[in-house]
Amino acid sequence: MTSQRYRSLAKGERARKRKGTWQPRLLRWAGMALIYALLTLGALTMVFPFYWMVTTAFKSIQEALMFPPTLVPTEWLWSNFREAWEAAPFPRYFANTTFMASASTLGTIITTVLAAYAFARMRFFGKTVLFILFMATMMMPFEVILIPNFLIIKTLKWYNTFLALIVPWTASVFGIFLLRQFYLSLPKELFDAAVIDGCSHFRFLWNVAVPLSVPALITVGIFSFLGSWNSLLWPLIVTSNPEMRPIQVGLTAFQSEAGSYYNRMMAAATLAVLPIVAMFLVAQKQFVEGIARTGLKG
Amino acid sequence: MRRLENAFWFTFAVPTVGIVLVLFFAPFLYSAFGSFQSKSGQLTLDNYALVARLYTKDVLYTVGIAAFSLAIVLFIGILLCGYLRVYGNKLVEFLFKIPLFVPFVVVGHAMRVFLAPHGILNSMVAQIGLINLDNPPSLAYSWLGISLALAWKNMAMAVLLILGAFRSVHETYLEAARNFGAGAIRQTLDVLLPMSASSLAVASVLMFTSMLASFSIPLMIGGGKGAQMTMIDVYYRITYQGDYGAANALGVVSYLLASGAAIYYLRTVTRK
C-alpha cells in the first residue's frame, strides 16, 4: 500500500515536472532559433562583399555587369586571374606593398614601444601636454592634413620614393595609446624589484615589458600592416611612377587602364587580400588577446 | 642619475614625437592657419562665413550619419559580443572580422551592387512580394545607404574593441551572475556593459571620428545631389574650385566636431 502510494506520488511528481518544464524548454529553443537566425543573417551580411569579390573574380564581364547580379557564376573562369596578373605589373605591386607594409610595421613597433614606455613610465617635462597633443592627432581627419603633408614630402624631396610611403606611417598614435595602457597595467612592484636588482630602464623594457607585451605588439603590428597594405589615397598622391605603386593603387589603375573590367579587378583584389587573410588567421589568437589585455581602458 | 636616464629615454622617444609633430600636428596648424586666409593671403573670417552659409546642412548631415551608423554598430556589436563572450563561437567571430581585410574599392562596388535599385537586396525583397521592381526604392545613393555601408565597414573594428573589452572582464563575475539565473542578455547588459563602459566610450569616440572623416564610402555610395558629407565637400572644394581656404575651414570644423566628441576620451586618457 505504501509502495503503491509512493509510486503514485512519484508519477504525479514526474507529470508535474513534465508540465512545468516543456514551456520554458520550448521558449529556450525558440530563443536559440531566433539567435541563430539573427547570427546567420548577420554573418551573411558581413561575408557578402567578400563573397561578391571572390565570385565576381570568376565571372565573365557580361555576367559581372548583370543586374540583378547572379549569386553564383554560371561559368567559373579561372583565366580571369591569369589575365588580371598579366594586365598590370602585379608582381611589382606585390613586392612594393610587401616591402612598404613590412618596413612601416617594423618602424611602428620600434617607435611605439619606445614612446609608449616613455609615456607610461618616464617622468619628463611636458609629458601630459605632449600626450594630449598626441591623442588630439587621433581625432584629425586625414584629409585635413593631406595637402600640407604632401608639400612637406615635396620639400624633403621624397616624392616618388619609398621614404614617402613608409616614414609617415612609422608612428602610430593608436599603437602608442594601446601599448601605454598595457605598460600602465604592469604592477609597479615588478619595476621596483627589477630596479633593486640593478635593472636599468632599457633592461626592464627589453627583458620584462616587451616579452609581456607580445600580444599587444602583435595587435599594433597587424593594425599597422593592414593599414599599410590597404592604403590608397596617400600612395596615390605621393607616387606617380608605376614602379613605386602599391597594390591598392594598382587595383584602381587596372580599372582605368582596362576599362570597367570588374571581373579582372576583383580577381586582382582577391589575390591582394589573400596574404593578409593568411596573416590574420595565423596571428588571430594573439591579436584578440592583445586587445583584451590592453582592454582599451580610458 | 635617474633624471639623466629619463632625459636619455626622452631622446629615444624623440623620433616618434618628431614624426607626429612634423607630419600630423604641423600640417594641421598649417591647415588651421590657411582657413583664416583669403586667396590673396590676407587674414579673414570669410572662409568660415562661407562654410556657415553653404555647408551648415552638410555638417549636420555628416554628424547625423556618423551618429546613426555608430548607434547601429554599437547596438549590434554589444549584443553580438555579449553572445560571443558568454557562449563563444569562433566561426561567427571570424566572419564578423572579415570587413577588416576587404579593400575600400571592393566595399564601395559591393555595396552598390547590394543596395542598388535593381540590386541583390531589392531583388530578394521583391521575391517575397514586398516591393515592385518596376519602381524600386534605392538605399544606395541615400543617407541610409551610406550609414549602412559605414556600419558594415566599422563592424569588424567594433567587434574587436568591444569583445576585447568584454574579455577583460573576469569570468568569476559572469559565473556569479549565472548562479543567480542570468541569461546571456542579462549578463551582457547587467555585468559586461557596466564593467566595460569606459572602454566602450573610448571605442565609440574612435569609431565616431573615423566615420566623420570617411571619404571613400560616401564618394561611392552617396548620391551627387542634396546634402553631402563634409569630406566630400572638402574634396570638391579642392579639386573643382581650388579653394583651399574654404576646404581648410571645413576640415577645421570637422576636427572640432571630432574633438567635441573626444573631450570625454581625452579626459579619461589623461587622468592616469
mmCIF file of C-alpha atoms in Angstrom, chain A residues 32 35-36 38-39 42-50 52-53 64 67-71 110-115 117-119 121-125 128 130-149 151-153 156 158 167-174 176-177 180-181 184 191 195 199-202 205 223 226 230 232-234 248 251-252 255 262 265-266 269 272-273 276-277 280-281 284 287-288 291-293 295-298, chain B residues 2 5-10 12-13 15-32 80 83-84 87 89-90 92-107 109-114 116-120 123-124 133 151-153 155-157 160-165 167-168 184 195 198-200 202-203 205-206 209 212-216 231 234 238 244 248 250-252 254-255 258-259 262 265-266 268-272:
data_model
loop_
_atom_site.group_PDB
_atom_site.id
_atom_site.type_symbol
_atom_site.label_atom_id
_atom_site.label_comp_id
_atom_site.label_asym_id
_atom_site.label_seq_id
_atom_site.Cartn_x
_atom_site.Cartn_y
_atom_site.Cartn_z
ATOM 1 C CA MET A 32 18.071 29.860 -29.584
ATOM 2 C CA ILE A 35 19.580 33.898 -32.064
ATOM 3 C CA TYR A 36 20.913 31.507 -34.715
ATOM 4 C CA LEU A 38 19.975 36.562 -36.485
ATOM 5 C CA LEU A 39 23.584 35.352 -36.337
ATOM 6 C CA GLY A 42 24.470 38.979 -39.704
ATOM 7 C CA ALA A 43 27.211 36.619 -40.837
ATOM 8 C CA LEU A 44 25.817 36.535 -44.389
ATOM 9 C CA THR A 45 25.726 40.341 -44.458
ATOM 10 C CA MET A 46 29.322 40.501 -43.233
ATOM 11 C CA VAL A 47 30.511 37.940 -45.756
ATOM 12 C CA PHE A 48 28.622 39.403 -48.727
ATOM 13 C CA PRO A 49 31.234 41.892 -50.086
ATOM 14 C CA PHE A 50 33.983 39.298 -49.659
ATOM 15 C CA TRP A 52 30.875 39.059 -54.093
ATOM 16 C CA MET A 53 34.562 39.887 -54.686
ATOM 17 C CA ALA A 64 29.737 40.694 -63.739
ATOM 18 C CA PHE A 67 21.536 43.484 -62.912
ATOM 19 C CA PRO A 68 20.153 41.890 -60.831
ATOM 20 C CA PRO A 69 23.517 40.220 -60.234
ATOM 21 C CA THR A 70 23.927 36.448 -60.159
ATOM 22 C CA LEU A 71 24.977 34.994 -56.805
ATOM 23 C CA ILE A 110 60.056 50.154 -32.605
ATOM 24 C CA THR A 111 58.776 53.711 -32.220
ATOM 25 C CA THR A 112 55.619 52.560 -30.454
ATOM 26 C CA VAL A 113 57.487 50.533 -27.827
ATOM 27 C CA LEU A 114 59.852 53.407 -27.047
ATOM 28 C CA ALA A 115 57.234 56.152 -26.974
ATOM 29 C CA TYR A 117 57.187 53.166 -22.433
ATOM 30 C CA ALA A 118 58.307 56.786 -22.138
ATOM 31 C CA PHE A 119 54.706 57.958 -21.689
ATOM 32 C CA ARG A 121 56.981 55.011 -17.033
ATOM 33 C CA MET A 122 59.123 58.110 -17.558
ATOM 34 C CA ARG A 123 58.784 61.443 -15.883
ATOM 35 C CA PHE A 124 59.736 64.365 -18.081
ATOM 36 C CA PHE A 125 58.744 67.973 -18.551
ATOM 37 C CA THR A 128 50.862 65.318 -20.148
ATOM 38 C CA LEU A 130 52.627 66.139 -25.197
ATOM 39 C CA PHE A 131 50.391 63.147 -24.662
ATOM 40 C CA ILE A 132 47.253 65.257 -25.132
ATOM 41 C CA LEU A 133 48.756 66.583 -28.381
ATOM 42 C CA PHE A 134 49.392 63.002 -29.474
ATOM 43 C CA MET A 135 45.854 61.954 -28.665
ATOM 44 C CA ALA A 136 44.475 65.040 -30.399
ATOM 45 C CA THR A 137 46.066 63.879 -33.657
ATOM 46 C CA MET A 138 43.948 60.736 -33.482
ATOM 47 C CA MET A 139 40.846 62.861 -33.987
ATOM 48 C CA MET A 140 42.363 64.550 -37.025
ATOM 49 C CA PRO A 141 40.619 63.697 -40.283
ATOM 50 C CA PHE A 142 43.414 62.640 -42.630
ATOM 51 C CA GLU A 143 42.082 64.729 -45.498
ATOM 52 C CA VAL A 144 42.631 67.879 -43.407
ATOM 53 C CA ILE A 145 46.391 67.360 -43.338
ATOM 54 C CA LEU A 146 46.728 65.795 -46.759
ATOM 55 C CA ILE A 147 47.800 68.860 -48.733
ATOM 56 C CA PRO A 148 50.287 70.262 -46.148
ATOM 57 C CA ASN A 149 51.742 66.774 -45.768
ATOM 58 C CA LEU A 151 54.020 69.842 -49.521
ATOM 59 C CA ILE A 152 56.337 68.618 -46.744
ATOM 60 C CA ILE A 153 57.110 65.452 -48.718
ATOM 61 C CA LEU A 156 62.041 66.878 -48.380
ATOM 62 C CA TRP A 158 60.749 62.312 -51.001
ATOM 63 C CA VAL A 167 58.155 57.164 -42.894
ATOM 64 C CA PRO A 168 54.782 58.887 -42.259
ATOM 65 C CA TRP A 169 53.370 55.513 -41.117
ATOM 66 C CA THR A 170 56.170 54.562 -38.753
ATOM 67 C CA ALA A 171 54.462 56.319 -35.853
ATOM 68 C CA SER A 172 51.078 55.090 -34.714
ATOM 69 C CA VAL A 173 49.359 57.172 -32.063
ATOM 70 C CA PHE A 174 46.723 54.480 -31.630
ATOM 71 C CA ILE A 176 51.220 54.156 -28.553
ATOM 72 C CA PHE A 177 47.927 54.556 -26.730
ATOM 73 C CA ARG A 180 50.844 52.694 -22.951
ATOM 74 C CA GLN A 181 47.662 51.309 -21.418
ATOM 75 C CA LEU A 184 50.435 51.200 -17.121
ATOM 76 C CA PHE A 191 59.562 47.543 -11.842
ATOM 77 C CA VAL A 195 65.463 48.326 -10.095
ATOM 78 C CA CYS A 199 67.980 46.766 -13.757
ATOM 79 C CA SER A 200 68.064 49.870 -15.955
ATOM 80 C CA HIS A 201 65.034 51.153 -17.863
ATOM 81 C CA PHE A 202 66.371 49.579 -21.026
ATOM 82 C CA LEU A 205 61.874 47.216 -21.152
ATOM 83 C CA PHE A 223 46.851 47.155 -37.411
ATOM 84 C CA LEU A 226 46.636 46.161 -42.529
ATOM 85 C CA ASN A 230 45.098 48.725 -47.696
ATOM 86 C CA LEU A 232 45.081 54.012 -51.208
ATOM 87 C CA LEU A 233 44.854 57.792 -51.001
ATOM 88 C CA TRP A 234 48.346 58.578 -49.667
ATOM 89 C CA GLN A 248 45.641 49.113 -53.889
ATOM 90 C CA LEU A 251 43.704 47.999 -58.496
ATOM 91 C CA THR A 252 42.372 51.428 -59.438
ATOM 92 C CA GLN A 255 40.225 49.781 -63.607
ATOM 93 C CA TYR A 262 35.177 44.334 -62.695
ATOM 94 C CA MET A 265 39.704 43.820 -60.923
ATOM 95 C CA MET A 266 38.059 41.528 -58.372
ATOM 96 C CA ALA A 269 41.628 42.197 -55.348
ATOM 97 C CA ALA A 272 45.688 41.093 -52.910
ATOM 98 C CA VAL A 273 43.587 40.073 -49.927
ATOM 99 C CA ILE A 276 46.566 39.477 -45.118
ATOM 100 C CA VAL A 277 43.822 36.910 -44.501
ATOM 101 C CA PHE A 280 45.411 37.285 -39.674
ATOM 102 C CA LEU A 281 44.472 33.600 -39.364
ATOM 103 C CA GLN A 284 44.383 35.852 -34.681
ATOM 104 C CA PHE A 287 45.630 39.691 -31.838
ATOM 105 C CA VAL A 288 42.401 39.236 -29.863
ATOM 106 C CA ILE A 291 43.089 43.886 -27.444
ATOM 107 C CA ALA A 292 41.647 42.073 -24.405
ATOM 108 C CA ARG A 293 44.780 42.570 -22.304
ATOM 109 C CA GLY A 295 41.356 46.439 -22.615
ATOM 110 C CA LEU A 296 41.428 49.837 -24.365
ATOM 111 C CA LYS A 297 40.611 51.325 -20.990
ATOM 112 C CA GLY A 298 40.419 55.049 -20.582
ATOM 113 C CA ARG B 2 67.643 58.924 -12.720
ATOM 114 C CA GLU B 5 68.395 58.403 -17.614
ATOM 115 C CA ASN B 6 64.947 59.945 -18.122
ATOM 116 C CA ALA B 7 66.445 62.569 -20.416
ATOM 117 C CA PHE B 8 68.231 59.771 -22.277
ATOM 118 C CA TRP B 9 64.952 57.933 -22.735
ATOM 119 C CA PHE B 10 63.161 61.058 -23.831
ATOM 120 C CA PHE B 12 64.648 57.741 -27.671
ATOM 121 C CA ALA B 13 61.042 58.870 -27.871
ATOM 122 C CA PRO B 15 61.748 60.127 -33.407
ATOM 123 C CA THR B 16 58.127 59.277 -32.676
ATOM 124 C CA VAL B 17 57.418 62.712 -31.285
ATOM 125 C CA GLY B 18 59.161 64.235 -34.323
ATOM 126 C CA ILE B 19 57.109 62.234 -36.831
ATOM 127 C CA VAL B 20 53.845 63.074 -35.088
ATOM 128 C CA LEU B 21 54.685 66.757 -34.739
ATOM 129 C CA VAL B 22 56.055 67.208 -38.275
ATOM 130 C CA LEU B 23 53.643 65.011 -40.231
ATOM 131 C CA PHE B 24 50.452 65.394 -38.193
ATOM 132 C CA PHE B 25 50.496 68.419 -35.949
ATOM 133 C CA ALA B 26 52.372 70.944 -38.098
ATOM 134 C CA PRO B 27 50.179 70.207 -41.172
ATOM 135 C CA PHE B 28 47.099 70.648 -39.031
ATOM 136 C CA LEU B 29 48.340 74.034 -37.800
ATOM 137 C CA TYR B 30 49.126 74.931 -41.403
ATOM 138 C CA SER B 31 45.579 73.960 -42.383
ATOM 139 C CA ALA B 32 44.073 75.863 -39.462
ATOM 140 C CA LEU B 80 26.860 40.096 -30.626
ATOM 141 C CA TYR B 83 26.787 36.409 -27.052
ATOM 142 C CA LEU B 84 30.347 35.651 -28.166
ATOM 143 C CA TYR B 87 28.845 31.258 -25.405
ATOM 144 C CA ASN B 89 31.580 30.942 -31.461
ATOM 145 C CA LYS B 90 34.864 31.157 -33.368
ATOM 146 C CA VAL B 92 30.886 33.820 -36.217
ATOM 147 C CA GLU B 93 33.678 35.825 -34.584
ATOM 148 C CA PHE B 94 35.881 35.360 -37.642
ATOM 149 C CA LEU B 95 33.086 36.161 -40.096
ATOM 150 C CA PHE B 96 32.390 39.462 -38.349
ATOM 151 C CA LYS B 97 36.071 40.398 -38.683
ATOM 152 C CA ILE B 98 36.090 39.977 -42.461
ATOM 153 C CA PRO B 99 35.487 43.707 -43.189
ATOM 154 C CA LEU B 100 38.997 44.341 -41.838
ATOM 155 C CA PHE B 101 40.506 42.768 -44.954
ATOM 156 C CA VAL B 102 38.204 43.983 -47.673
ATOM 157 C CA PRO B 103 39.650 46.967 -49.575
ATOM 158 C CA PHE B 104 37.538 50.125 -49.762
ATOM 159 C CA VAL B 105 37.309 49.840 -53.543
ATOM 160 C CA VAL B 106 35.668 46.422 -53.162
ATOM 161 C CA VAL B 107 33.363 47.599 -50.333
ATOM 162 C CA HIS B 109 31.391 48.346 -55.507
ATOM 163 C CA ALA B 110 29.877 45.526 -53.441
ATOM 164 C CA MET B 111 27.598 47.878 -51.526
ATOM 165 C CA ARG B 112 26.414 49.468 -54.753
ATOM 166 C CA VAL B 113 25.571 46.036 -56.145
ATOM 167 C CA PHE B 114 23.828 45.087 -52.892
ATOM 168 C CA ALA B 116 21.206 49.491 -55.929
ATOM 169 C CA PRO B 117 17.587 49.846 -57.205
ATOM 170 C CA HIS B 118 17.866 46.512 -59.051
ATOM 171 C CA GLY B 119 20.496 45.140 -56.680
ATOM 172 C CA ILE B 120 20.563 41.990 -54.621
ATOM 173 C CA SER B 123 15.682 41.522 -55.797
ATOM 174 C CA MET B 124 15.357 39.385 -52.670
ATOM 175 C CA LEU B 133 10.904 46.043 -59.162
ATOM 176 C CA ALA B 151 28.256 50.498 -40.145
ATOM 177 C CA TRP B 152 29.322 47.449 -42.150
ATOM 178 C CA LYS B 153 32.899 48.692 -42.578
ATOM 179 C CA MET B 155 31.628 46.449 -37.533
ATOM 180 C CA ALA B 156 34.878 44.476 -37.552
ATOM 181 C CA MET B 157 36.687 47.141 -35.556
ATOM 182 C CA LEU B 160 37.488 43.652 -31.936
ATOM 183 C CA LEU B 161 37.293 46.509 -29.457
ATOM 184 C CA ILE B 162 34.064 45.539 -27.693
ATOM 185 C CA LEU B 163 34.927 41.852 -27.498
ATOM 186 C CA GLY B 164 38.377 42.802 -26.201
ATOM 187 C CA ALA B 165 36.768 44.931 -23.503
ATOM 188 C CA ARG B 167 37.041 39.564 -22.469
ATOM 189 C CA SER B 168 38.946 41.679 -19.971
ATOM 190 C CA ALA B 184 23.254 35.865 -21.913
ATOM 191 C CA MET B 195 32.130 46.981 -16.364
ATOM 192 C CA SER B 198 34.859 53.430 -20.229
ATOM 193 C CA SER B 199 36.368 51.126 -22.866
ATOM 194 C CA LEU B 200 33.162 51.330 -24.890
ATOM 195 C CA VAL B 202 36.742 55.247 -25.983
ATOM 196 C CA ALA B 203 35.890 52.786 -28.782
ATOM 197 C CA VAL B 205 34.768 58.046 -29.917
ATOM 198 C CA LEU B 206 37.345 56.371 -32.162
ATOM 199 C CA THR B 209 35.655 60.264 -35.547
ATOM 200 C CA LEU B 212 33.078 61.699 -39.578
ATOM 201 C CA ALA B 213 36.262 61.605 -41.661
ATOM 202 C CA SER B 214 35.137 58.859 -44.034
ATOM 203 C CA PHE B 215 35.668 59.628 -47.681
ATOM 204 C CA SER B 216 35.737 56.606 -49.992
ATOM 205 C CA MET B 231 34.906 65.220 -46.593
ATOM 206 C CA VAL B 234 36.450 69.266 -48.932
ATOM 207 C CA ILE B 238 39.891 71.495 -53.658
ATOM 208 C CA TYR B 244 41.975 75.737 -50.185
ATOM 209 C CA ASN B 248 40.691 74.091 -44.718
ATOM 210 C CA LEU B 250 35.630 72.717 -43.465
ATOM 211 C CA GLY B 251 38.468 70.493 -42.255
ATOM 212 C CA VAL B 252 38.842 72.529 -39.069
ATOM 213 C CA SER B 254 35.263 68.544 -38.886
ATOM 214 C CA TYR B 255 38.144 68.419 -36.466
ATOM 215 C CA ALA B 258 35.505 65.158 -33.661
ATOM 216 C CA SER B 259 37.246 66.866 -30.769
ATOM 217 C CA ALA B 262 36.537 63.303 -27.831
ATOM 218 C CA TYR B 265 38.044 60.413 -24.178
ATOM 219 C CA LEU B 266 40.938 62.840 -23.649
ATOM 220 C CA THR B 268 39.764 59.778 -19.247
ATOM 221 C CA VAL B 269 43.013 59.016 -21.033
ATOM 222 C CA THR B 270 45.000 61.730 -19.295
ATOM 223 C CA ARG B 271 43.562 61.008 -15.861
ATOM 224 C CA LYS B 272 46.018 58.117 -15.370
#
